[in-house]
CSV table of C-alpha atoms in Angstrom, one decimal:
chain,number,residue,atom,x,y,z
A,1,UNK,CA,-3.6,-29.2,27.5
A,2,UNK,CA,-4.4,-32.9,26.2
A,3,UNK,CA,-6.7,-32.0,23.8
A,4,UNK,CA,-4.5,-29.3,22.7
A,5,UNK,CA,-3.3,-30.4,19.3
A,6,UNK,CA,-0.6,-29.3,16.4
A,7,UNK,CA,-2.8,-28.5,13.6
A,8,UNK,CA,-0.9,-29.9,10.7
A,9,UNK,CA,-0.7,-33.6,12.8
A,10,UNK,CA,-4.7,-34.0,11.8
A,11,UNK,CA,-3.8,-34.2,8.1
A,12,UNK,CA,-2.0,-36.5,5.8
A,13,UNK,CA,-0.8,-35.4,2.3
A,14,UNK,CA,-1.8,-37.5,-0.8
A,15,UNK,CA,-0.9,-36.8,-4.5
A,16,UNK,CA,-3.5,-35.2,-6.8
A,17,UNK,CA,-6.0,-34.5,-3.6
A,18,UNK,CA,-6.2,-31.9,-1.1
A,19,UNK,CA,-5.8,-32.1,2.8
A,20,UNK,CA,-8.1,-34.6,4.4
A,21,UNK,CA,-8.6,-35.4,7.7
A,22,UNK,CA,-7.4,-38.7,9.3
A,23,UNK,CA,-10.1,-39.0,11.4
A,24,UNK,CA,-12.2,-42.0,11.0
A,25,UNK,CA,-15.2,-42.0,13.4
A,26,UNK,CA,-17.9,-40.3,14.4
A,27,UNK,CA,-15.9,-40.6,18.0
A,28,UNK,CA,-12.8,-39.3,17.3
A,29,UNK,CA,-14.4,-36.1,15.0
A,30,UNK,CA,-15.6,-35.3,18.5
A,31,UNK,CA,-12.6,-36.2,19.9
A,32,UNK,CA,-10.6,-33.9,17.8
A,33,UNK,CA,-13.1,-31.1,17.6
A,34,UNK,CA,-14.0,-28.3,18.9
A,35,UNK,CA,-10.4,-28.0,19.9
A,36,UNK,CA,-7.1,-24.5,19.9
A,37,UNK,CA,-4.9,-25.0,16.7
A,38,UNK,CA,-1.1,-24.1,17.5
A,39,UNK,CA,0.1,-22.8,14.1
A,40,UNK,CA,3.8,-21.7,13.4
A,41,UNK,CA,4.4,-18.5,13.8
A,42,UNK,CA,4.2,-15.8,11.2
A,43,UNK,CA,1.6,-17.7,9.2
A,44,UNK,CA,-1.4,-15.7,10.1
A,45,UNK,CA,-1.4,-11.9,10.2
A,46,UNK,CA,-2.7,-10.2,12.9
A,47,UNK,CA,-5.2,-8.4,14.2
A,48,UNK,CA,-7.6,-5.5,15.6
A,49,UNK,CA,-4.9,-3.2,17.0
A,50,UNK,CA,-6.3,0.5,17.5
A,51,UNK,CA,-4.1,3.5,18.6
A,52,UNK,CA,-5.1,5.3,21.7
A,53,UNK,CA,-6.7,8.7,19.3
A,54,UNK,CA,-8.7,6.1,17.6
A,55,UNK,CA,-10.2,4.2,20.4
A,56,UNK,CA,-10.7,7.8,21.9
A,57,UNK,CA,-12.8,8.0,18.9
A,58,UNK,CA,-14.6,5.2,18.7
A,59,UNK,CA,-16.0,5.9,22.5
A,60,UNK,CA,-17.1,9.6,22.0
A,61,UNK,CA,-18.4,9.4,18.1
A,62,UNK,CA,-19.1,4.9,17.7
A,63,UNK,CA,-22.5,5.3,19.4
A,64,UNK,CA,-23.5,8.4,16.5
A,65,UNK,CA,-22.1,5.9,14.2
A,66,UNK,CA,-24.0,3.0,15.1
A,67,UNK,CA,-27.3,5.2,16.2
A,68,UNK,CA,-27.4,6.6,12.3
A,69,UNK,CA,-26.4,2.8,11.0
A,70,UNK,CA,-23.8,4.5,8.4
A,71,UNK,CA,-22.8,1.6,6.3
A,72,UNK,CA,-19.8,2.0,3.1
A,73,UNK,CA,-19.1,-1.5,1.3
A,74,UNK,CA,-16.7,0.6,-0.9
A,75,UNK,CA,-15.1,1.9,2.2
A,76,UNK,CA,-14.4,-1.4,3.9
A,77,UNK,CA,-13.2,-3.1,0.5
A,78,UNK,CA,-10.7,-0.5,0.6
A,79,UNK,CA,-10.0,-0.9,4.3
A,80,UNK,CA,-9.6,-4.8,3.3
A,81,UNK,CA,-7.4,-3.9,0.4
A,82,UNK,CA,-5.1,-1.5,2.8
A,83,UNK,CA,-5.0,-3.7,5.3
A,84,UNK,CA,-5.8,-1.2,7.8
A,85,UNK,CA,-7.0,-3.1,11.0
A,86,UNK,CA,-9.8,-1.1,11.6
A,87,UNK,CA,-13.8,-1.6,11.1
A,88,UNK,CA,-15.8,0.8,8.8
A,89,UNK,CA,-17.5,1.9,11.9
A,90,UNK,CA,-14.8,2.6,14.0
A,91,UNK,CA,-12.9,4.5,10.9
A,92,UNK,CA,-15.9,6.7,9.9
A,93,UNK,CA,-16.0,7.5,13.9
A,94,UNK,CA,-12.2,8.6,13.5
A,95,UNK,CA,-12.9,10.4,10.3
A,96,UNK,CA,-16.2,12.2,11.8
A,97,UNK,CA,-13.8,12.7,15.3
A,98,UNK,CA,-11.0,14.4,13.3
A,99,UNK,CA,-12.6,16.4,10.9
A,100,UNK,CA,-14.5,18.2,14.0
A,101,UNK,CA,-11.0,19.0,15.6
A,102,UNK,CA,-9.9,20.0,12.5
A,103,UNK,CA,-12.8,22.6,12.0
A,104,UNK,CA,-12.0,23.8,15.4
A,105,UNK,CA,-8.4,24.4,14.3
A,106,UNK,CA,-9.7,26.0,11.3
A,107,UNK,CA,-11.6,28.3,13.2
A,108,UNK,CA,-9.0,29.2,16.1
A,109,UNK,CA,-6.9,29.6,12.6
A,110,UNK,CA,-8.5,31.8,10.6
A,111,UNK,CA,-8.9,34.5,13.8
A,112,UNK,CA,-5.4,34.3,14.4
A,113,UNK,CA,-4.8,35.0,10.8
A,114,UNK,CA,-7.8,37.6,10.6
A,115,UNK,CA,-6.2,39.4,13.5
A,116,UNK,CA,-2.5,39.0,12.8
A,117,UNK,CA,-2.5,39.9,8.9
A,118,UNK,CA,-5.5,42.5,8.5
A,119,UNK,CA,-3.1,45.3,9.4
A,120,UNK,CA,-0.8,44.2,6.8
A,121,UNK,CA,-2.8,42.7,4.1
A,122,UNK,CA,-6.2,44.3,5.0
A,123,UNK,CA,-9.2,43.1,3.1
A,124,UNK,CA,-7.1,39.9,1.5
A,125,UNK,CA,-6.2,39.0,5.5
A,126,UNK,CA,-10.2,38.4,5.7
A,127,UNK,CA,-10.5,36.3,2.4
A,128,UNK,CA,-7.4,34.0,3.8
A,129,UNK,CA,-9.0,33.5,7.1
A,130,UNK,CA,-12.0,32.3,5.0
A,131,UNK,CA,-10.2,29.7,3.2
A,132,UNK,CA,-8.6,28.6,6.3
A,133,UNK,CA,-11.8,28.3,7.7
A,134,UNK,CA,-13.5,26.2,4.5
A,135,UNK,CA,-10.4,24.6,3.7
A,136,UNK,CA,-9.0,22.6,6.6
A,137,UNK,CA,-12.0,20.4,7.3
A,138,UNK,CA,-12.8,19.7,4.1
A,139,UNK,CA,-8.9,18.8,3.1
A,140,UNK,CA,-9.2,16.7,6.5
A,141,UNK,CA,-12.4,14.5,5.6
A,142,UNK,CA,-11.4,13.6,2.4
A,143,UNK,CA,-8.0,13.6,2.8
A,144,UNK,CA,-8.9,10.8,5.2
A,145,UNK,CA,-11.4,9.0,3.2
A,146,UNK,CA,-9.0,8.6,0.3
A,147,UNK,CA,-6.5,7.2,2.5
A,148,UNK,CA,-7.4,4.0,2.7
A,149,UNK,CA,-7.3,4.3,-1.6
A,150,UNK,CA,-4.4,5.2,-1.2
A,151,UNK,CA,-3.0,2.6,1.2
A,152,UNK,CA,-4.2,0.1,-1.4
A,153,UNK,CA,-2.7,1.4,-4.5
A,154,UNK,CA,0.8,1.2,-3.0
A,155,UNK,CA,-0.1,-2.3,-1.2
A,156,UNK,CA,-0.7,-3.2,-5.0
A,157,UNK,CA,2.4,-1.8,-6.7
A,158,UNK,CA,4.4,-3.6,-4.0
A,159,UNK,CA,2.5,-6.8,-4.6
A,160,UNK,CA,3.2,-6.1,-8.2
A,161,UNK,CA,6.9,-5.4,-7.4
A,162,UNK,CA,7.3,-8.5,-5.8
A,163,UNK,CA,5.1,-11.1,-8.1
A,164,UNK,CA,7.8,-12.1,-10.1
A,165,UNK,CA,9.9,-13.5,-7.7
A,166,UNK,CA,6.7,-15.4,-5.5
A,167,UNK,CA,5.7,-16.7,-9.0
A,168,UNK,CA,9.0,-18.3,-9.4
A,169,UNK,CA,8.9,-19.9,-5.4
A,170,UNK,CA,5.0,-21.0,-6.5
A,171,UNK,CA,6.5,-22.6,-9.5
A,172,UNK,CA,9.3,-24.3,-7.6
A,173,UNK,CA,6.6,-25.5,-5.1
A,174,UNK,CA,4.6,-26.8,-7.5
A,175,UNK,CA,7.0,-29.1,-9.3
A,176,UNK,CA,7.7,-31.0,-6.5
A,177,UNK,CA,3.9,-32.2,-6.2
A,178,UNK,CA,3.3,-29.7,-3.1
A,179,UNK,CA,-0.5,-29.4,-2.7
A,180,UNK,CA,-1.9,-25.6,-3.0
A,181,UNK,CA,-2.9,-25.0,0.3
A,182,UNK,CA,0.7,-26.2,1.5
A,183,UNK,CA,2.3,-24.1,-1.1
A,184,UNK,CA,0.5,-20.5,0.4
A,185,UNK,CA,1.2,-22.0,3.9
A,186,UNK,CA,4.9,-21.9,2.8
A,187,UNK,CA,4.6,-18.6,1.1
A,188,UNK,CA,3.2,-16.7,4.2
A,189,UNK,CA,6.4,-17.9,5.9
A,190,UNK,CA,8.3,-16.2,3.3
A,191,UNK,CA,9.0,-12.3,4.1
A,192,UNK,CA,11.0,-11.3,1.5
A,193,UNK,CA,8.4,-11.6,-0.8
A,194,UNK,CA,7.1,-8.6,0.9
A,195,UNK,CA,3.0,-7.5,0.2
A,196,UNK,CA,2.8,-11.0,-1.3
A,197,UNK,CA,3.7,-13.2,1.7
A,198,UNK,CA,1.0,-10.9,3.6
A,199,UNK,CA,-1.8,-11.8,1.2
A,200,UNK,CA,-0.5,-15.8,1.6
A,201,UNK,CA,-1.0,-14.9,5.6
A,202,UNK,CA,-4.7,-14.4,4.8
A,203,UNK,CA,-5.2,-17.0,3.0
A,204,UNK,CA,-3.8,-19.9,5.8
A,205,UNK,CA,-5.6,-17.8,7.9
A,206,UNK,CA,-8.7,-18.6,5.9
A,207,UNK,CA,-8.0,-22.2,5.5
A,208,UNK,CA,-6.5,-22.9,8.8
A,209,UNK,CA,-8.8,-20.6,11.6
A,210,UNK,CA,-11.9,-20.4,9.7
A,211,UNK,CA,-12.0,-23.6,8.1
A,212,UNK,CA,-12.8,-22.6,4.5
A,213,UNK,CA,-11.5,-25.2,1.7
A,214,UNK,CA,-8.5,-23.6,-0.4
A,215,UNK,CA,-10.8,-22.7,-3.6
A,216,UNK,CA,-13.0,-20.6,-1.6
A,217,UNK,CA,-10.5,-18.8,0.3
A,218,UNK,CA,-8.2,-18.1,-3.2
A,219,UNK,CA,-11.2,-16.7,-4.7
A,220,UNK,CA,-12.4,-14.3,-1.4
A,221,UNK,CA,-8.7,-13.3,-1.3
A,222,UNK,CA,-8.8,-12.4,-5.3
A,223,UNK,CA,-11.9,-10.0,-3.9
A,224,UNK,CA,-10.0,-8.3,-1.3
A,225,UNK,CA,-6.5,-8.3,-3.8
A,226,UNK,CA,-5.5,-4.5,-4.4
A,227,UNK,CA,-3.4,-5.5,-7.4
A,228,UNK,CA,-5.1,-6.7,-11.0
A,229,UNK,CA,-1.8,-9.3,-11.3
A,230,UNK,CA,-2.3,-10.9,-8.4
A,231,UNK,CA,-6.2,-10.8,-8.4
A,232,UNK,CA,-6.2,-12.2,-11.8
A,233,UNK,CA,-3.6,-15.1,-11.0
A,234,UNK,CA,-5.8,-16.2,-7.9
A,235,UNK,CA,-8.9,-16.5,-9.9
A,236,UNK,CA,-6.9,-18.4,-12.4
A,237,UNK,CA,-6.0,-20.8,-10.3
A,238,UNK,CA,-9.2,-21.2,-9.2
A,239,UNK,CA,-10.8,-21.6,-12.7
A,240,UNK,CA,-7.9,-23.8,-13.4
A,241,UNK,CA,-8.8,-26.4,-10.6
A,242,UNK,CA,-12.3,-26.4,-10.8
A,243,UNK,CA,-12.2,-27.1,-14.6
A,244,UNK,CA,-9.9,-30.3,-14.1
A,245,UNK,CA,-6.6,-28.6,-15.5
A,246,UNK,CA,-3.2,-28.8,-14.0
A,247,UNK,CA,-2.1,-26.3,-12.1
A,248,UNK,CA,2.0,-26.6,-12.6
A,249,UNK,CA,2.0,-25.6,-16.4
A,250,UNK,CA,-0.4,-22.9,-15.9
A,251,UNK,CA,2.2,-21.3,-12.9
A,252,UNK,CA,4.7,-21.5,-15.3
A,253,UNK,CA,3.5,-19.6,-17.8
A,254,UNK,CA,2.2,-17.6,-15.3
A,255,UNK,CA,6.0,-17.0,-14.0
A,256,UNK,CA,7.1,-16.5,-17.4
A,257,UNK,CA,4.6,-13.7,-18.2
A,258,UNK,CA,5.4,-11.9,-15.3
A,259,UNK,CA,9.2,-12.4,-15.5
A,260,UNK,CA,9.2,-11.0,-19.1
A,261,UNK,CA,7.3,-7.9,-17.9
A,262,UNK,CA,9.7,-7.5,-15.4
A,263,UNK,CA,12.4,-7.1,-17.8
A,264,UNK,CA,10.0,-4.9,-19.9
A,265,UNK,CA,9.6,-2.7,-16.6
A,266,UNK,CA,13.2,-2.7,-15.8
A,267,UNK,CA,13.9,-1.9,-20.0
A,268,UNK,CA,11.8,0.7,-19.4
A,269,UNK,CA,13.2,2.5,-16.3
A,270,UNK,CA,16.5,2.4,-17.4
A,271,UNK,CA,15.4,4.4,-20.5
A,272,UNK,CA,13.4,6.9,-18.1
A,273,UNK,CA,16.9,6.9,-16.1
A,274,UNK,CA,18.5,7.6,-19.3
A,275,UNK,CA,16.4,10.4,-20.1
A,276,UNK,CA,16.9,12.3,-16.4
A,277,UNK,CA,20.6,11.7,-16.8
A,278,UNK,CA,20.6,13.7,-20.4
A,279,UNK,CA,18.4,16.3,-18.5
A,280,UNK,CA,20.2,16.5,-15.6
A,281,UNK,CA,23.5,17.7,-17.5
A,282,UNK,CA,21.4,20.2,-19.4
A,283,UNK,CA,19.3,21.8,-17.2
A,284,UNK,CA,21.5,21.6,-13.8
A,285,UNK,CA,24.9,21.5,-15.0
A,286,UNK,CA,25.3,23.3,-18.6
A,287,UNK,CA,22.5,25.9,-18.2
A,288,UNK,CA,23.6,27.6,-14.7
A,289,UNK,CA,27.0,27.7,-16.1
A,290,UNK,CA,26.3,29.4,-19.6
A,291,UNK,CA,24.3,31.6,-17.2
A,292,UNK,CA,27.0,32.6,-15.1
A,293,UNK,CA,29.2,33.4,-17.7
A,294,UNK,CA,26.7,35.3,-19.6
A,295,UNK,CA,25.9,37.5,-16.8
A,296,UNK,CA,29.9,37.8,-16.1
A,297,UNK,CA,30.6,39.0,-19.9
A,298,UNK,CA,27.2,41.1,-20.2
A,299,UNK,CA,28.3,42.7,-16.2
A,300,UNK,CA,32.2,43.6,-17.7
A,301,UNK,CA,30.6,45.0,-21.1
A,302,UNK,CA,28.5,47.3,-19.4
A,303,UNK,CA,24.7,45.9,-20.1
A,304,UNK,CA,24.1,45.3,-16.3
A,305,UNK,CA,25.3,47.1,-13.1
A,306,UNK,CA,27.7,45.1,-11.2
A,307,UNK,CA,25.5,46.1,-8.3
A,308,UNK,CA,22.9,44.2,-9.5
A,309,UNK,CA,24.6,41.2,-10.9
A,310,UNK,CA,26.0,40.1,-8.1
A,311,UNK,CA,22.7,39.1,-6.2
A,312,UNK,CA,21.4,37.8,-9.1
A,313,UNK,CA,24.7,35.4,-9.4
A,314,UNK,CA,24.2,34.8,-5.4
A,315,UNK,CA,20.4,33.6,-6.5
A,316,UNK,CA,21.5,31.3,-9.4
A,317,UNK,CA,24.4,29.6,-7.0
A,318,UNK,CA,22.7,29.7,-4.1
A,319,UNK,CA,19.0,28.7,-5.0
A,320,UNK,CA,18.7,27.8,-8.4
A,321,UNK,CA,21.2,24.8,-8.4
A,322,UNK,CA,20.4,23.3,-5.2
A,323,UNK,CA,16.5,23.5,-5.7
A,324,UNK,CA,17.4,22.2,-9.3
A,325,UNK,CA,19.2,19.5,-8.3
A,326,UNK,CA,16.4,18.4,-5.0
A,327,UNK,CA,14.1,17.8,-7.6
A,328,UNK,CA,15.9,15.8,-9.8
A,329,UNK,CA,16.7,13.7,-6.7
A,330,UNK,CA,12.6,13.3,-5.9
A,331,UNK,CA,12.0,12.4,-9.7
A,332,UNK,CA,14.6,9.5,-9.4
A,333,UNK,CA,13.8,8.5,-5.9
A,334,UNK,CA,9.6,8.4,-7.2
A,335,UNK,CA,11.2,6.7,-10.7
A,336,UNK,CA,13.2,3.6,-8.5
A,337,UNK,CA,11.1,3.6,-5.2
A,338,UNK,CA,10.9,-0.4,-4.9
């Protein structure tokens, strides 16, 4: 436990220069190294965790994996950009692993259905079974294989959601002469900041376990980055430093752009919001009721049977308004996820 050392009590902090080590022999390099770095908690993100189904997996299907030497680079840059702790091998083993229960599903399905729904249906029970035969692996394997696309698109839009207001703390950082690699150190112990802080966890995780300077690991996290704001930020400050340029004016222009397309987004989903709310009072509220009374006036008149009004009315009250109004709910709740 001697040798056991804080990691940030090898460095010292000088103005206009990055971390450097206070080291100054040969003898104490070897002193200090190879040696366990205690970092503070929540700076590095963790790691490698599989479910119990997935290792399952990985045992019966990894050594067909491995054996045919099945290799995706799009698939594990979208694995990266998910953040799925998982390796491409052991995800196309869960993939392969699930699709085959899911065909075996599909085919204790499509008996069932063949045997349950031919006396009603007849030749159409047959072409159902079919589908449900064809259908469920096939919706399994790609449904899985665009899930990790998926995964990243949202990770994105939350990073996006969030950029803003980790642009401003950068900024804030950056004005009191904090050195980049200290300022991501900081962000990563930052969770409100959401998807952001957990890209910041990467990069300390970079810099700190794997020893990379802070360039390099800014611009392999702009590689692995599922969202163009951020991605193009990273490799700005990158450009920025290896140029000779300052970094503080260029993260405050940075905050500004994002800060005035934050107010442009907000602009514009209060419009959208706007829009619903108009549409909402036509469609759920005024239309059912001209309906109603409609129906009422034609029943009394003597256009429509009051025998047949009445269910009609009991449809319109019963299912039309509530199913109306559920959808306006998912439209607003899609409209204002974050």
């Amino acid at each position: 436990m001697s040798r056991l050392k804080d990691a940030f009590s090898g460095f010292e902090f000088k103005d206009g220069s990055f971390l450097s080590s206070r080291a100054k022999s040969k003898e104490e390099q070897e002193r200090y190294g190879p040696h366990m770095k205690r970092l503070p908690k929540s700076t590095v993100p963790e790691y490698l965790t599989l479910t119990k189904y997935q290792k399952f997996c990985w045992k019966v299907m990894g050594p067909v994996v491995e054996r045919r030497g099945v290799e995706d680079e799009q698939l594990k840059m979208n694995l990266l950009q998910a953040h799925m702790k998982i390796r491409v091998e052991e995800y196309i083993a869960y993939v392969w692993m699930t699709t085959i229960f899911a065909a075996i599903g599909g085919i204790i399905g499509a008996i069932a259905l063949s045997l349950i729904l031919s006396p009603i249906l007849g030749i159409l029970a047959y072409i159902v079974a079919v589908a449900t035969l064809v259908f469920t692996p096939l919706a399994t394997y790609f449904g899985l294989r665009y899930n990790p696309v998926s995964k990243a698109n949202r990770r994105g839009k939350k990073i996006d959601d969030k950029l803003a207001d980790a642009m401003s703390f950068i900024a804030s950082m950056a004005s009191a002469n904090i050195n980049i690699d200290m300022i991501f150190k900081e962000l990563a112990k930052q969770p409100l900041y959401g998807e952001v802080c957990e890209e910041a966890k990467w990069i300390t995780r970079d810099t700190e376990i794997l020893g990379m300077d802070i360039l390099n690991a800014l611009d392999r996290a702009s590689d692995r980055c599922p969202s163009d704001n951020f991605r193009e930020f990273l490799q700005g400050v990158v450009t920025t430093s290896t140029s000779g340029g300052q970094l503080k004016p260029y993260f405050k222009s940075k905050m500004e752009e994002y800060q005035d397309e934050r107010k442009l987004q907000v602009q514009q989903n209060m419009e959208t919001l706007g829009m619903l709310a108009e549409s909402f009072v036509t469609v759920v509220v005024a239309f059912p009721l001209f309906l109603v009374v409609i129906m009422a006036i034609m029943s009394l008149m003597g256009g429509m049977g009051g025998g047949n009004t009445i269910p009609f009315l009991y449809a319109v009250v019963g299912l039309m308004i509530p199913g109306s109004q559920a959808g306006f709910i998912f439209i607003i709740w899609l409209v204002n996820q974050d």
